[in-house]
Short mmCIF file of C-alpha atoms and ligand atoms in Angstrom, two decimals:
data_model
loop_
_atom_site.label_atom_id
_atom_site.label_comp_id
_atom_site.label_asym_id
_atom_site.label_seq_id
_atom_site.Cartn_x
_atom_site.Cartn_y
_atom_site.Cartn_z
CA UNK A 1 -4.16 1.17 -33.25
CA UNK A 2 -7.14 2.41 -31.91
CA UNK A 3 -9.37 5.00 -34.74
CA UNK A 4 -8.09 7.83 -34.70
CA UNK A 5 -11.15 10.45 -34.77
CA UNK A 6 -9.18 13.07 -37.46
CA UNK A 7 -8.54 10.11 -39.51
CA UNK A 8 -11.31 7.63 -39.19
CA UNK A 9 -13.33 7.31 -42.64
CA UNK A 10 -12.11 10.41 -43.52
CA UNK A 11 -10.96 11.43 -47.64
CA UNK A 12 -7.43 12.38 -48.52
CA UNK A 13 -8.15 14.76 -51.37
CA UNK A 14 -6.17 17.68 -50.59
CA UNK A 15 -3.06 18.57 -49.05
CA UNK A 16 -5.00 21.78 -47.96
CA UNK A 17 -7.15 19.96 -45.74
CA UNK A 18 -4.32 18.51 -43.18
CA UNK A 19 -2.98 20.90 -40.62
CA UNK A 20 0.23 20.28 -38.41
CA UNK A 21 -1.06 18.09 -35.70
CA UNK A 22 -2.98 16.05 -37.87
CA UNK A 23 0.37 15.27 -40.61
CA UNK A 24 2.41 14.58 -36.98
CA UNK A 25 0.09 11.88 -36.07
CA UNK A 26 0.00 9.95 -39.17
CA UNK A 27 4.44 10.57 -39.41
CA UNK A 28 4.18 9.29 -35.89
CA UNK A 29 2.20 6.28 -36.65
CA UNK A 30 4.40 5.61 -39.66
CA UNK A 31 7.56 6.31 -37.71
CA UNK A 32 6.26 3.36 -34.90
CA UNK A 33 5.26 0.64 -38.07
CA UNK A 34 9.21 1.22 -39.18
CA UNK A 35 10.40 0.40 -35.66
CA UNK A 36 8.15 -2.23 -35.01
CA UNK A 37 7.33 -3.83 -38.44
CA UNK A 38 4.90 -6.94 -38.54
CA UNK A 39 2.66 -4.64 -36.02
CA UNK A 40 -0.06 -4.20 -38.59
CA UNK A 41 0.14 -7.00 -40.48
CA UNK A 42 -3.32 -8.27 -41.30
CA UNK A 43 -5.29 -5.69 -39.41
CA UNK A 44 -7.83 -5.10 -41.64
CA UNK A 45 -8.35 -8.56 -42.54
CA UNK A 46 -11.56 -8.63 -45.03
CA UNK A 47 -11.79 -5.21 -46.07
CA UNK A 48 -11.72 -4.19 -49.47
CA UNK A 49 -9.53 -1.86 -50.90
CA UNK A 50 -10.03 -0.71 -54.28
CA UNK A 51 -7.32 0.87 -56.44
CA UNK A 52 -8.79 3.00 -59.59
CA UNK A 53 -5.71 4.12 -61.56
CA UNK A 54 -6.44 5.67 -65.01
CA UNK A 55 -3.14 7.16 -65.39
CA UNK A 56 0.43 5.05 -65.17
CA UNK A 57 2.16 4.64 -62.15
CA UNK A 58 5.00 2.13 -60.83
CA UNK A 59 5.52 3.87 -56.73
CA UNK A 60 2.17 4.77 -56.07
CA UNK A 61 -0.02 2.09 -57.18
CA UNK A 62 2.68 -1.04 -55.73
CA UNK A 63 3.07 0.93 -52.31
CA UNK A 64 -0.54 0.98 -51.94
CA UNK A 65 -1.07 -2.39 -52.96
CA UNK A 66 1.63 -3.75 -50.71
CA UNK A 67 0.83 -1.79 -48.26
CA UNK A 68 -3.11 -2.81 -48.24
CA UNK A 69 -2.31 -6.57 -48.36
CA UNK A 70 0.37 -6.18 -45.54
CA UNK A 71 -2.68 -5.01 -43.91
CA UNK A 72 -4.90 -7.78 -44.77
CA UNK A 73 -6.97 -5.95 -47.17
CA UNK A 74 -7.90 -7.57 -50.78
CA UNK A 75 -7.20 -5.86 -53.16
CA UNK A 76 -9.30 -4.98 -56.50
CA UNK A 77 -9.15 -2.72 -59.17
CA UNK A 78 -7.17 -1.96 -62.06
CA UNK A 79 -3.49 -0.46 -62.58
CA UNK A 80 -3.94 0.10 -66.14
CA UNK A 81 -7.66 1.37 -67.71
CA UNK A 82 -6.71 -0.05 -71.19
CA UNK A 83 -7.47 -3.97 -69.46
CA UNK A 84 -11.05 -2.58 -67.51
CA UNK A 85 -14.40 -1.26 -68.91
CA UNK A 86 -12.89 2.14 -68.85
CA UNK A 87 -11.33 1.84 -72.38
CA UNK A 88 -14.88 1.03 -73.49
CA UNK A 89 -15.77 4.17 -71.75
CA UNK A 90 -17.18 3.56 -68.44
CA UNK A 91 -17.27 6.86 -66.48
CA UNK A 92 -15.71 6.98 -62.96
CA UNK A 93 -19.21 7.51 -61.81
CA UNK A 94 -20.34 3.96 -62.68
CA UNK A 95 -17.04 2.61 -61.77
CA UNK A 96 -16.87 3.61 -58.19
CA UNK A 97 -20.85 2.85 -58.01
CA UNK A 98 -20.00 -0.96 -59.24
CA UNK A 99 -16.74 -1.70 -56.42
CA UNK A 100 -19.23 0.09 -53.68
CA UNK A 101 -22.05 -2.59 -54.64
CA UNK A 102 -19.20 -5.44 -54.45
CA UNK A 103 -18.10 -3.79 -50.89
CA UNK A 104 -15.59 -1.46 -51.65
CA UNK A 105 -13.90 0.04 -47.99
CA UNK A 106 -11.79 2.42 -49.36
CA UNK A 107 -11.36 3.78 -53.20
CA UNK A 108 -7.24 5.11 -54.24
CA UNK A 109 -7.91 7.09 -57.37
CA UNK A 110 -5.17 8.48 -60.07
CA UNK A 111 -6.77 10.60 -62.64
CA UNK A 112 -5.72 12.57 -65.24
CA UNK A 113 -9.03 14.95 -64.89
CA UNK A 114 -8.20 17.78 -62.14
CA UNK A 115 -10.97 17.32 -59.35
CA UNK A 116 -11.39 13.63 -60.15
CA UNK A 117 -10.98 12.53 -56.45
CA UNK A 118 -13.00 15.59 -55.09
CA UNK A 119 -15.59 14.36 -57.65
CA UNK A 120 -15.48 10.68 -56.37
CA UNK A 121 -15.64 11.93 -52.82
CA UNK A 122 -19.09 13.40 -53.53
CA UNK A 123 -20.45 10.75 -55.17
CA UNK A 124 -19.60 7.62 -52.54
CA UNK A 125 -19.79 7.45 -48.68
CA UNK A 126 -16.76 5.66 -48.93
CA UNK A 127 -13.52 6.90 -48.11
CA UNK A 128 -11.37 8.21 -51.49
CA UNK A 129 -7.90 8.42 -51.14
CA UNK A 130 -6.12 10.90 -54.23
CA UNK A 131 -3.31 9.14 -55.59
CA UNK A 132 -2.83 12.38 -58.32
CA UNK A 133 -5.77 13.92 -60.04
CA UNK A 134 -4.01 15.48 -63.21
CA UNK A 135 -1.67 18.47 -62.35
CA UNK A 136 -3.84 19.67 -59.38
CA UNK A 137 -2.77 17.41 -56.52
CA UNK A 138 -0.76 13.87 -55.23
CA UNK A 139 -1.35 14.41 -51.03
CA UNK A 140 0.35 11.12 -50.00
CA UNK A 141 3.07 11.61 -52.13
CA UNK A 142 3.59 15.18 -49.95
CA UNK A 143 2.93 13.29 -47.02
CA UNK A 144 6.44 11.02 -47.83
CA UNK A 145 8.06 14.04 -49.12
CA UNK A 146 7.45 15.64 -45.63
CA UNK A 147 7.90 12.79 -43.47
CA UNK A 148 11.07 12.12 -45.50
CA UNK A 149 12.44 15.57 -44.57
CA UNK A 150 11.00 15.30 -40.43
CA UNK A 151 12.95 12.05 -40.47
CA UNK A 152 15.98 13.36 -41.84
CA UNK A 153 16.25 16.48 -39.50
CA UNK A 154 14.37 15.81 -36.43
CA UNK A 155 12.51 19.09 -37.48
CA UNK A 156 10.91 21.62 -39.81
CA UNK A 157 11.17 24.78 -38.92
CA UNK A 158 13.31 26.98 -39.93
CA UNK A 159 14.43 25.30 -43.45
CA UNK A 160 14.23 26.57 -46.03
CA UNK A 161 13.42 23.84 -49.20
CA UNK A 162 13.99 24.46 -52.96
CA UNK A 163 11.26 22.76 -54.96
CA UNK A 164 12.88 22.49 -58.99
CA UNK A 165 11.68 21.25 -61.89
CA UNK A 166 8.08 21.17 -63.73
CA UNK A 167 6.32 23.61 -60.91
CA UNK A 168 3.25 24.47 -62.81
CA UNK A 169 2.17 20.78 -64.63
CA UNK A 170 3.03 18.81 -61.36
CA UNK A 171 1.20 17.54 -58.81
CA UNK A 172 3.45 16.88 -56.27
CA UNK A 173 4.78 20.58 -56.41
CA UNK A 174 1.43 22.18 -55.30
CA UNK A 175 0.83 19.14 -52.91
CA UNK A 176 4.34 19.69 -51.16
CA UNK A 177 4.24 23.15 -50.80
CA UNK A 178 0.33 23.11 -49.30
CA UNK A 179 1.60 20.35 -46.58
CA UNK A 180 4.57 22.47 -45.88
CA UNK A 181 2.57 25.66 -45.17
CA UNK A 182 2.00 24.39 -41.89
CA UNK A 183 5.58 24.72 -40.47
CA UNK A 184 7.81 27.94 -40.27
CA UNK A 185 9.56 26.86 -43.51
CA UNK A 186 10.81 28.97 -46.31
CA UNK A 187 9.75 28.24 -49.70
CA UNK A 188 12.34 28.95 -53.27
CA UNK A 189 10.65 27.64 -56.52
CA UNK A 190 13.02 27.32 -59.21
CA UNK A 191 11.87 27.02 -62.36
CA UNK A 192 11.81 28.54 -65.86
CA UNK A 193 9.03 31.52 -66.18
CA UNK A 194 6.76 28.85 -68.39
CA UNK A 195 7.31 26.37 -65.55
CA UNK A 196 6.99 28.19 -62.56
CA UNK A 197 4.79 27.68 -59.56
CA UNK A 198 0.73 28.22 -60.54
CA UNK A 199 -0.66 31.01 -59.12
CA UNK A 200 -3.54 29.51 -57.05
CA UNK A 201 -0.70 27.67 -54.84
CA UNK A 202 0.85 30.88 -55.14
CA UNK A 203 -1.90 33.03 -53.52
CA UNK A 204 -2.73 30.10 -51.00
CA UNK A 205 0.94 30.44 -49.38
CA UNK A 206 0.80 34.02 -49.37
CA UNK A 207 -2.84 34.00 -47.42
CA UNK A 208 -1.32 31.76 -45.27
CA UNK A 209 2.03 34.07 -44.78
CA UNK A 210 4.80 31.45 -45.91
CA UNK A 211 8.27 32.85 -47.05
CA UNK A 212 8.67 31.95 -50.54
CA UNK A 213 11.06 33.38 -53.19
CA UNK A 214 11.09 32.70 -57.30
CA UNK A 215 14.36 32.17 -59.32
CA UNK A 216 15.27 31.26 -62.72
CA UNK A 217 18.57 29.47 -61.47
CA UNK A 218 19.52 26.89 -59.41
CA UNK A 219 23.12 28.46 -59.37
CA UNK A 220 21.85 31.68 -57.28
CA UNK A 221 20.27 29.64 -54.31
CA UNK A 222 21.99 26.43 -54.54
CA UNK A 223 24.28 27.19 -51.15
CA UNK A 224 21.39 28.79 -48.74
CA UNK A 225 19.33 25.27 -49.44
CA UNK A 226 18.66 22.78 -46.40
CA UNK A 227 16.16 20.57 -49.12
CA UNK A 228 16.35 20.52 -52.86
CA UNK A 229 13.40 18.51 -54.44
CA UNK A 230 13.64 17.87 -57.95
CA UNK A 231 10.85 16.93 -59.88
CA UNK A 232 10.39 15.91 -63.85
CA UNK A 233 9.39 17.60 -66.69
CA UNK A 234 5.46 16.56 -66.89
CA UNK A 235 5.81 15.81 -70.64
CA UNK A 236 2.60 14.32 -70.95
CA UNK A 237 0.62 17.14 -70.05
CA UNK A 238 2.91 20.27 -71.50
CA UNK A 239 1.70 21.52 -74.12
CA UNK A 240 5.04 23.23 -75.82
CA UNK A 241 8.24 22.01 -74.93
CA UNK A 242 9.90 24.05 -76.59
CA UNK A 243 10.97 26.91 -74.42
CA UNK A 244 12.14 24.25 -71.72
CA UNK A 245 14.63 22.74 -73.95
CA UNK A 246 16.80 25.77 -74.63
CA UNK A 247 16.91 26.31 -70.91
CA UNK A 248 16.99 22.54 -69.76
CA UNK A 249 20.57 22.57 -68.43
CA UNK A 250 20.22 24.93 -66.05
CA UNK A 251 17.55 22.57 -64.46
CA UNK A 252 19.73 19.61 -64.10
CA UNK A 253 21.59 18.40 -60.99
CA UNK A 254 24.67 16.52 -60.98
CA UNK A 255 27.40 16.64 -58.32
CA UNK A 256 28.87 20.04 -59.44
CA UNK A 257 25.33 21.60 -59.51
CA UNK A 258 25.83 20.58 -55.47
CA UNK A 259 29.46 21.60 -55.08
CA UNK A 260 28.95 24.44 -52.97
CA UNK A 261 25.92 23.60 -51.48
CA UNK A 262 25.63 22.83 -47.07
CA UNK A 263 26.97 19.72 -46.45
CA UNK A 264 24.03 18.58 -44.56
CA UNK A 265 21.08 19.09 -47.64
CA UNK A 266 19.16 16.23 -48.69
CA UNK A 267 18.07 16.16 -51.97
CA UNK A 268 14.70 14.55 -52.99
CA UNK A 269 13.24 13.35 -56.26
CA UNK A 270 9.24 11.93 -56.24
CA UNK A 271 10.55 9.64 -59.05
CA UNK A 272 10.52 8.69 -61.88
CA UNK A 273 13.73 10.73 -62.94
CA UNK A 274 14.39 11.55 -66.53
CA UNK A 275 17.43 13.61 -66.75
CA UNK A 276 17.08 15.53 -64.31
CA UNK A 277 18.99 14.16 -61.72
CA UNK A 278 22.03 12.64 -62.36
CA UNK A 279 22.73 8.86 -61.30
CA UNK A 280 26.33 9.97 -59.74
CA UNK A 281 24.03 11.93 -57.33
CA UNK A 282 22.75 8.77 -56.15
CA UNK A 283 25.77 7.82 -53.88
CA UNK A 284 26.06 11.11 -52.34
CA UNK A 285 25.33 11.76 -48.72
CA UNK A 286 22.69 14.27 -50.13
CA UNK A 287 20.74 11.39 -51.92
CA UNK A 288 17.19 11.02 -50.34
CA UNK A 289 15.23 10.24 -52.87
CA UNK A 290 15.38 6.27 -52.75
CA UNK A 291 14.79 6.70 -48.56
CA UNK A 292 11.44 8.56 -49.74
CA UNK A 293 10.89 6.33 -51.80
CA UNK A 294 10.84 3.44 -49.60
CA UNK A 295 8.82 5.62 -46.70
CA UNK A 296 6.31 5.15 -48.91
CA UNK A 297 5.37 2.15 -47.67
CA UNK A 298 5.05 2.43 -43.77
CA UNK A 299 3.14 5.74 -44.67
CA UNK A 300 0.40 4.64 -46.91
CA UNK A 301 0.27 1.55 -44.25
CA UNK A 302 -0.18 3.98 -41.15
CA UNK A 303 -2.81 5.98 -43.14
CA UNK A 304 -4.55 3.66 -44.41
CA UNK A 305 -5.07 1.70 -41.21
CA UNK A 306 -5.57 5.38 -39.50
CA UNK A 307 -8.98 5.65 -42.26
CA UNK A 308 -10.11 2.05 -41.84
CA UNK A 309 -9.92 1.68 -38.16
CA UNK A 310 -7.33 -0.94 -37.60
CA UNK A 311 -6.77 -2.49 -33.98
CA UNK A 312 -3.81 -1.00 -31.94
C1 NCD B 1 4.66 11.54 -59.36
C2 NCD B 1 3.26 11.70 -59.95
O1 NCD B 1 2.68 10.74 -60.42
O2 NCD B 1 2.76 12.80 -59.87
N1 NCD B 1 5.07 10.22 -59.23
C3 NCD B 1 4.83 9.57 -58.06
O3 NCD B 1 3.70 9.34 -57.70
N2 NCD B 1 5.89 9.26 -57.30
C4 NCD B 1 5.66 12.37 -60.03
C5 NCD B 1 5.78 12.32 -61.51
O4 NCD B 1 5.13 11.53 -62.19
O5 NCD B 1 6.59 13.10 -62.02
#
């Protein structure tokens, strides 16, 4: 594949940055790889991809590792901080200064600090990839959320997705409903009043004029759904989790949750579940989640080689 000029050294940072055309290309590119797999394999032979992950992660870090050495890249880095100079308290500063002086090509950076890839973007020519930067932001996980939901209906427009679960804490929330702002979709955010939607994502969708509704209740909009997403409980960053457990069960889906719901929805999950989402789901013609899961792979391929300027 030959550059592609919106792509081409460019920074994923923020799902707020990527407008229609430019999400179409890179599902279109991913979309060819899982037709034709093997097409990419070993086009960026010798470039170095770094992976900087201070936070845990199973999906995100192995996709982009798998998908980087399908691609021919090496590989450095660290999954875990406790085994790197971090725990001795390197800054990300020095640490992205030190894999640029040993050739770094591209940097994938989880952080729990909100801003932390914006931050590394500023301080290295090289292209920085946000693989979650504390509650603020996760844009290739919305990338495989959307491309999961294009795949699955041929289109966008005019569905209308329910995003559940831990709106204000997560990432992948905010990311989602940025990326979907570009289509004609409506948005429902269902979540307890603690948990609910922040209002910066808020006030973005409104600027940009995109239906959204809030409930309390899965119950009440369960039936006029096309996509549920379901997302965890971010325990690691609430603060009181109190006021979610007395209302927990009204957040959990299990197949009479989905009993009147269309028979064409898709549900999907960013994973990992807790108990959220029941494991009887899982067999379901609803089930999505482990299909987005495994998108994951031709998508972080097709960017990746989109950024570092693979051969066609
Ligand atoms: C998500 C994350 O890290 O934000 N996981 C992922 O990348 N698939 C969701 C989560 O941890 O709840």
């Amino acid at each position: 594949m030959a550059a592609k000029p919106d792509f081409f050294e460019r920074d994923v940072v923020s799902m707020r940055d990527f407008d229609r055309g430019q999400l179409e290309l890179v599902f279109q590119q991913a979309a060819t790889l899982e037709r034709t797999p093997g097409r990419l394999d070993g086009a960026l032979e010798g470039k170095l991809a770094v992976l900087l992950f201070f936070e845990p992660s199973t999906r995100t870090y192995s996709s982009f590792q798998v998908a980087a050495e399908t691609l021919g890249l090496r590989v450095s880095g660290f999954s875990n901080p406790k085994g790197s100079s971090v725990s001795k308290g390197e800054t990300l500063h020095d640490t992205i200064r030190m894999f640029e002086g040993y050739g770094a090509d591209c940097f994938v950076i989880r952080h729990g600090m909100m801003g932390a890839a914006r931050f590394a973007a500023e301080i290295t020519d090289v292209p920085v990839i946000n693989a979650g930067d504390g509650r603020r932001e996760h844009p290739t996980q919305a990338m495989i959320d959307i491309y999961t939901i294009w795949k699955a209906f041929g289109k966008m427009d005019g569905l209308k997705v329910g995003i559940m679960g831990d709106l204000r804490y997560g990432r992948t929330p905010s990311s989602l409903s940025y990326g979907l702002s570009n289509y004609q979709v409506e948005l429902c955010f269902i979540a307890p009043d603690a948990l609910q939607i922040r209002p910066e994502v808020e006030s973005f969708l409104n600027r940009r004029g995109v239906i959204s509704s809030k409930e309390t209740n899965l119950r009440s909009v369960a039936e006029t759904l096309d996509v549920l997403y379901v997302t965890r409980i971010q325990k690691e960053r609430i603060p009181d989790l109190t006021e979610y457990e007395r209302v927990k069960k009204l957040y959990e889906v299990d197949l009479a949750a989905l009993k009147d719901t269309k028979p064409s929805l898709k549900v999907l999950h960013p994973l990992p579940r807790m108990g959220e989402l029941a494991t009887e789901v899982d067999s379901a013609v609803f089930a999505q989640y482990f299909a987005q899961a495994a998108a994951g792979l031709p998508l972080r391929m097709a960017l990746l080689n989109m950024i570092l300027g693979g051969a066609e």
